[in-house]
Short mmCIF file of N, CA and C in Angstrom, two decimals:
data_model
loop_
_atom_site.label_atom_id
_atom_site.label_comp_id
_atom_site.label_asym_id
_atom_site.label_seq_id
_atom_site.Cartn_x
_atom_site.Cartn_y
_atom_site.Cartn_z
N MET S 967 -16.28 8.27 -37.40
CA MET S 967 -15.00 8.85 -37.69
C MET S 967 -14.04 8.44 -36.57
N PRO S 968 -12.81 8.05 -36.91
CA PRO S 968 -11.88 7.63 -35.86
C PRO S 968 -11.47 8.79 -34.96
N ALA S 969 -11.01 8.44 -33.79
CA ALA S 969 -10.47 9.43 -32.85
C ALA S 969 -9.15 8.87 -32.31
N TYR S 970 -8.31 9.76 -31.88
CA TYR S 970 -6.99 9.37 -31.40
C TYR S 970 -6.73 9.95 -30.02
N VAL S 971 -6.17 9.12 -29.16
CA VAL S 971 -5.69 9.58 -27.87
C VAL S 971 -4.18 9.69 -28.02
N ILE S 972 -3.66 10.85 -27.69
CA ILE S 972 -2.22 11.10 -27.82
C ILE S 972 -1.68 11.48 -26.45
N PHE S 973 -0.68 10.74 -26.01
CA PHE S 973 0.01 11.05 -24.76
C PHE S 973 1.44 11.44 -25.11
N ILE S 974 1.90 12.52 -24.52
CA ILE S 974 3.28 12.97 -24.69
C ILE S 974 3.93 12.99 -23.32
N ARG S 975 4.99 12.20 -23.17
CA ARG S 975 5.72 12.20 -21.89
C ARG S 975 6.83 13.23 -22.00
N GLU S 976 6.71 14.27 -21.17
CA GLU S 976 7.70 15.34 -21.17
C GLU S 976 8.89 15.00 -20.28
N LYS S 977 8.58 14.35 -19.12
CA LYS S 977 9.67 14.07 -18.18
C LYS S 977 9.25 12.97 -17.21
N THR S 978 10.14 12.01 -16.99
CA THR S 978 9.92 10.97 -15.99
C THR S 978 10.37 11.51 -14.64
N THR S 979 9.52 11.32 -13.62
CA THR S 979 9.87 11.78 -12.27
C THR S 979 9.94 10.65 -11.26
N ASN S 980 9.29 9.50 -11.57
CA ASN S 980 9.30 8.37 -10.64
C ASN S 980 9.10 7.08 -11.43
N ILE S 981 10.17 6.41 -11.74
CA ILE S 981 10.11 5.22 -12.58
C ILE S 981 9.30 4.10 -11.92
N GLU S 982 9.32 4.01 -10.60
CA GLU S 982 8.56 2.96 -9.92
C GLU S 982 7.05 3.15 -10.12
N GLU S 983 6.58 4.38 -10.11
CA GLU S 983 5.15 4.65 -10.38
C GLU S 983 4.81 4.28 -11.82
N LEU S 984 5.72 4.53 -12.76
CA LEU S 984 5.46 4.17 -14.14
C LEU S 984 5.43 2.65 -14.32
N LYS S 985 6.19 1.93 -13.54
CA LYS S 985 6.14 0.46 -13.58
C LYS S 985 4.79 -0.04 -13.08
N ILE S 986 4.26 0.58 -12.04
CA ILE S 986 2.93 0.22 -11.54
C ILE S 986 1.89 0.50 -12.62
N TYR S 987 1.98 1.66 -13.25
CA TYR S 987 1.08 2.00 -14.34
C TYR S 987 1.15 0.94 -15.44
N ALA S 988 2.36 0.57 -15.84
CA ALA S 988 2.54 -0.41 -16.92
C ALA S 988 1.94 -1.77 -16.56
N SER S 989 1.91 -2.10 -15.29
CA SER S 989 1.32 -3.38 -14.88
C SER S 989 -0.21 -3.32 -14.83
N LYS S 990 -0.78 -2.14 -14.62
CA LYS S 990 -2.23 -2.00 -14.50
C LYS S 990 -2.92 -1.61 -15.81
N ALA S 991 -2.27 -0.84 -16.64
CA ALA S 991 -2.91 -0.29 -17.85
C ALA S 991 -3.43 -1.36 -18.81
N PRO S 992 -2.71 -2.46 -19.06
CA PRO S 992 -3.24 -3.44 -20.03
C PRO S 992 -4.61 -4.00 -19.68
N SER S 993 -4.91 -4.21 -18.42
CA SER S 993 -6.23 -4.75 -18.07
C SER S 993 -7.34 -3.75 -18.35
N ALA S 994 -7.01 -2.48 -18.42
CA ALA S 994 -8.01 -1.44 -18.72
C ALA S 994 -8.42 -1.45 -20.20
N LEU S 995 -7.70 -2.19 -21.02
CA LEU S 995 -8.03 -2.26 -22.45
C LEU S 995 -9.19 -3.20 -22.72
N GLN S 996 -9.43 -4.14 -21.82
CA GLN S 996 -10.47 -5.14 -22.03
C GLN S 996 -11.84 -4.49 -22.22
N GLY S 997 -12.52 -4.91 -23.26
CA GLY S 997 -13.86 -4.39 -23.53
C GLY S 997 -13.87 -3.10 -24.32
N HIS S 998 -12.70 -2.60 -24.71
CA HIS S 998 -12.62 -1.35 -25.47
C HIS S 998 -11.97 -1.62 -26.82
N LEU S 999 -12.54 -1.03 -27.87
CA LEU S 999 -11.99 -1.17 -29.20
C LEU S 999 -10.95 -0.08 -29.43
N LEU S 1000 -9.71 -0.48 -29.50
CA LEU S 1000 -8.65 0.47 -29.77
C LEU S 1000 -7.48 -0.23 -30.43
N LYS S 1001 -6.69 0.56 -31.11
CA LYS S 1001 -5.51 0.03 -31.79
C LYS S 1001 -4.32 0.92 -31.45
N PRO S 1002 -3.31 0.38 -30.76
CA PRO S 1002 -2.11 1.16 -30.50
C PRO S 1002 -1.37 1.40 -31.81
N LEU S 1003 -1.06 2.64 -32.10
CA LEU S 1003 -0.34 2.98 -33.33
C LEU S 1003 1.11 3.37 -33.04
N VAL S 1004 1.34 4.02 -31.91
CA VAL S 1004 2.67 4.48 -31.52
C VAL S 1004 2.81 4.26 -30.03
N MET S 1005 3.95 3.67 -29.61
CA MET S 1005 4.15 3.42 -28.18
C MET S 1005 5.59 3.75 -27.78
N TYR S 1006 5.88 5.02 -27.63
CA TYR S 1006 7.14 5.50 -27.08
C TYR S 1006 8.37 4.96 -27.80
N GLY S 1007 8.31 4.88 -29.11
CA GLY S 1007 9.45 4.43 -29.90
C GLY S 1007 10.42 5.58 -30.17
N MET S 1008 11.36 5.31 -31.03
CA MET S 1008 12.32 6.34 -31.42
C MET S 1008 11.57 7.55 -31.98
N HIS S 1009 12.06 8.72 -31.67
CA HIS S 1009 11.39 9.93 -32.16
C HIS S 1009 12.41 11.04 -32.37
N GLU S 1010 11.97 12.05 -33.09
CA GLU S 1010 12.77 13.26 -33.30
C GLU S 1010 11.83 14.45 -33.16
N VAL S 1011 12.12 15.32 -32.23
CA VAL S 1011 11.31 16.52 -32.06
C VAL S 1011 11.70 17.49 -33.17
N ILE S 1012 10.70 17.91 -33.94
CA ILE S 1012 10.98 18.85 -35.02
C ILE S 1012 10.45 20.26 -34.73
N GLU S 1013 9.61 20.38 -33.69
CA GLU S 1013 9.12 21.69 -33.24
C GLU S 1013 8.88 21.61 -31.75
N GLY S 1014 9.12 22.69 -31.05
CA GLY S 1014 8.82 22.76 -29.63
C GLY S 1014 9.89 22.14 -28.75
N PRO S 1015 9.60 22.10 -27.44
CA PRO S 1015 10.58 21.58 -26.49
C PRO S 1015 10.77 20.07 -26.61
N GLU S 1016 11.90 19.60 -26.17
CA GLU S 1016 12.23 18.18 -26.19
C GLU S 1016 11.22 17.39 -25.36
N VAL S 1017 10.92 16.17 -25.77
CA VAL S 1017 10.06 15.25 -25.02
C VAL S 1017 10.75 13.90 -24.93
N GLU S 1018 10.29 13.09 -23.98
CA GLU S 1018 10.86 11.75 -23.82
C GLU S 1018 10.19 10.73 -24.75
N GLY S 1019 8.95 10.98 -25.14
CA GLY S 1019 8.28 10.05 -26.03
C GLY S 1019 6.80 10.33 -26.17
N ALA S 1020 6.15 9.52 -27.00
CA ALA S 1020 4.73 9.71 -27.26
C ALA S 1020 4.05 8.38 -27.54
N ALA S 1021 2.75 8.34 -27.28
CA ALA S 1021 1.91 7.20 -27.60
C ALA S 1021 0.68 7.71 -28.34
N VAL S 1022 0.22 6.94 -29.32
CA VAL S 1022 -0.99 7.28 -30.06
C VAL S 1022 -1.85 6.03 -30.12
N LEU S 1023 -3.10 6.17 -29.68
CA LEU S 1023 -4.07 5.07 -29.69
C LEU S 1023 -5.23 5.47 -30.59
N GLU S 1024 -5.66 4.57 -31.46
CA GLU S 1024 -6.78 4.84 -32.35
C GLU S 1024 -8.04 4.17 -31.81
N PHE S 1025 -9.14 4.91 -31.81
CA PHE S 1025 -10.45 4.43 -31.36
C PHE S 1025 -11.45 4.64 -32.49
N PRO S 1026 -12.57 3.92 -32.48
CA PRO S 1026 -13.59 4.12 -33.51
C PRO S 1026 -14.18 5.53 -33.50
N GLY S 1027 -14.17 6.21 -32.35
CA GLY S 1027 -14.73 7.55 -32.27
C GLY S 1027 -14.40 8.19 -30.93
N ILE S 1028 -14.76 9.47 -30.79
CA ILE S 1028 -14.48 10.24 -29.57
C ILE S 1028 -15.13 9.59 -28.35
N GLU S 1029 -16.38 9.18 -28.47
CA GLU S 1029 -17.08 8.62 -27.31
C GLU S 1029 -16.41 7.34 -26.82
N GLU S 1030 -15.93 6.51 -27.75
CA GLU S 1030 -15.22 5.29 -27.35
C GLU S 1030 -13.91 5.63 -26.64
N ALA S 1031 -13.21 6.65 -27.13
CA ALA S 1031 -11.95 7.08 -26.50
C ALA S 1031 -12.22 7.58 -25.08
N LYS S 1032 -13.26 8.38 -24.92
CA LYS S 1032 -13.61 8.89 -23.59
C LYS S 1032 -14.05 7.77 -22.66
N SER S 1033 -14.81 6.82 -23.20
CA SER S 1033 -15.27 5.69 -22.40
C SER S 1033 -14.08 4.92 -21.84
N TRP S 1034 -13.06 4.70 -22.65
CA TRP S 1034 -11.86 4.01 -22.17
C TRP S 1034 -11.10 4.87 -21.15
N TYR S 1035 -10.84 6.14 -21.50
CA TYR S 1035 -10.02 6.98 -20.62
C TYR S 1035 -10.67 7.16 -19.24
N TYR S 1036 -11.97 7.38 -19.21
CA TYR S 1036 -12.65 7.64 -17.95
C TYR S 1036 -13.17 6.37 -17.26
N SER S 1037 -12.85 5.21 -17.81
CA SER S 1037 -13.29 3.96 -17.18
C SER S 1037 -12.61 3.79 -15.82
N PRO S 1038 -13.28 3.15 -14.87
CA PRO S 1038 -12.67 2.93 -13.56
C PRO S 1038 -11.33 2.20 -13.64
N ALA S 1039 -11.23 1.22 -14.54
CA ALA S 1039 -9.98 0.45 -14.65
C ALA S 1039 -8.83 1.34 -15.11
N TYR S 1040 -9.07 2.22 -16.11
CA TYR S 1040 -7.97 3.07 -16.57
C TYR S 1040 -7.68 4.17 -15.55
N GLN S 1041 -8.68 4.70 -14.92
CA GLN S 1041 -8.44 5.73 -13.91
C GLN S 1041 -7.63 5.19 -12.74
N ASP S 1042 -7.79 3.90 -12.43
CA ASP S 1042 -6.97 3.27 -11.39
C ASP S 1042 -5.51 3.21 -11.82
N ALA S 1043 -5.26 3.00 -13.11
CA ALA S 1043 -3.89 2.94 -13.62
C ALA S 1043 -3.29 4.33 -13.81
N VAL S 1044 -4.08 5.24 -14.37
CA VAL S 1044 -3.53 6.54 -14.78
C VAL S 1044 -3.00 7.36 -13.61
N LYS S 1045 -3.54 7.17 -12.42
CA LYS S 1045 -3.02 7.93 -11.28
C LYS S 1045 -1.55 7.64 -11.05
N HIS S 1046 -1.10 6.44 -11.40
CA HIS S 1046 0.32 6.09 -11.25
C HIS S 1046 1.16 6.73 -12.36
N ARG S 1047 0.59 6.83 -13.56
CA ARG S 1047 1.30 7.52 -14.64
C ARG S 1047 1.51 8.98 -14.28
N MET S 1048 0.50 9.59 -13.70
CA MET S 1048 0.60 11.00 -13.31
C MET S 1048 1.61 11.22 -12.20
N LYS S 1049 1.75 10.24 -11.30
CA LYS S 1049 2.75 10.34 -10.24
C LYS S 1049 4.15 10.05 -10.78
N GLY S 1050 4.22 9.38 -11.93
CA GLY S 1050 5.50 8.94 -12.47
C GLY S 1050 6.13 9.87 -13.47
N GLY S 1051 5.38 10.87 -13.92
CA GLY S 1051 5.97 11.77 -14.91
C GLY S 1051 5.08 12.93 -15.24
N THR S 1052 5.62 13.81 -16.06
CA THR S 1052 4.88 14.95 -16.57
C THR S 1052 4.42 14.58 -17.98
N TYR S 1053 3.11 14.58 -18.17
CA TYR S 1053 2.50 14.16 -19.43
C TYR S 1053 1.54 15.21 -19.95
N ARG S 1054 1.30 15.16 -21.24
CA ARG S 1054 0.19 15.87 -21.87
C ARG S 1054 -0.64 14.82 -22.56
N GLY S 1055 -1.94 14.93 -22.49
CA GLY S 1055 -2.82 13.98 -23.15
C GLY S 1055 -3.97 14.70 -23.83
N ILE S 1056 -4.28 14.28 -25.05
CA ILE S 1056 -5.41 14.88 -25.77
C ILE S 1056 -6.17 13.78 -26.51
N ILE S 1057 -7.44 14.06 -26.74
CA ILE S 1057 -8.25 13.24 -27.63
C ILE S 1057 -8.58 14.13 -28.82
N VAL S 1058 -8.35 13.60 -30.01
CA VAL S 1058 -8.55 14.41 -31.21
C VAL S 1058 -9.32 13.59 -32.26
N ASP S 1059 -10.25 14.26 -32.97
CA ASP S 1059 -10.97 13.62 -34.06
C ASP S 1059 -10.03 13.35 -35.21
N GLY S 1060 -10.22 12.21 -35.85
CA GLY S 1060 -9.52 11.93 -37.08
C GLY S 1060 -10.44 12.24 -38.25
N PHE S 1061 -10.16 11.65 -39.38
CA PHE S 1061 -11.05 11.80 -40.52
C PHE S 1061 -10.98 10.52 -41.35
N VAL S 1062 -11.99 10.30 -42.14
CA VAL S 1062 -12.03 9.15 -43.03
C VAL S 1062 -11.90 9.66 -44.45
N LYS S 1063 -10.91 9.15 -45.16
CA LYS S 1063 -10.76 9.51 -46.58
C LYS S 1063 -11.88 8.87 -47.36
N GLU S 1064 -12.33 9.54 -48.39
CA GLU S 1064 -13.39 8.98 -49.22
C GLU S 1064 -12.94 7.63 -49.77
N GLY S 1065 -13.84 6.65 -49.72
CA GLY S 1065 -13.56 5.35 -50.26
C GLY S 1065 -12.77 4.44 -49.34
N SER S 1066 -12.50 4.89 -48.10
CA SER S 1066 -11.76 4.03 -47.17
C SER S 1066 -12.64 3.73 -45.95
N GLU S 1067 -12.30 2.68 -45.27
CA GLU S 1067 -13.01 2.30 -44.05
C GLU S 1067 -12.03 2.17 -42.93
N ILE S 1068 -12.53 2.23 -41.70
CA ILE S 1068 -11.67 2.06 -40.53
C ILE S 1068 -11.41 0.58 -40.35
#
């Protein structure tokens, strides 16, 4: 069953740290099966407080999502994202509709 990693950027606090993150994060994708579905594009908040943007990544399953997030390469990058803004991140199970494949 697919799983999704969702990041919500609530507020940017240090753009230079986010630039460092952006330079390091792509190399952390190597060796991991994932598909970016949403990457901080235009958005409209329909419930809750305003946010600056969101990203959604699709993985084959929860374990694959965790393997990527907790990998040494991504942990080296993510510390800069955390210094660069206020974020929320979750991993959530998806579902497979009958008769469809990932």
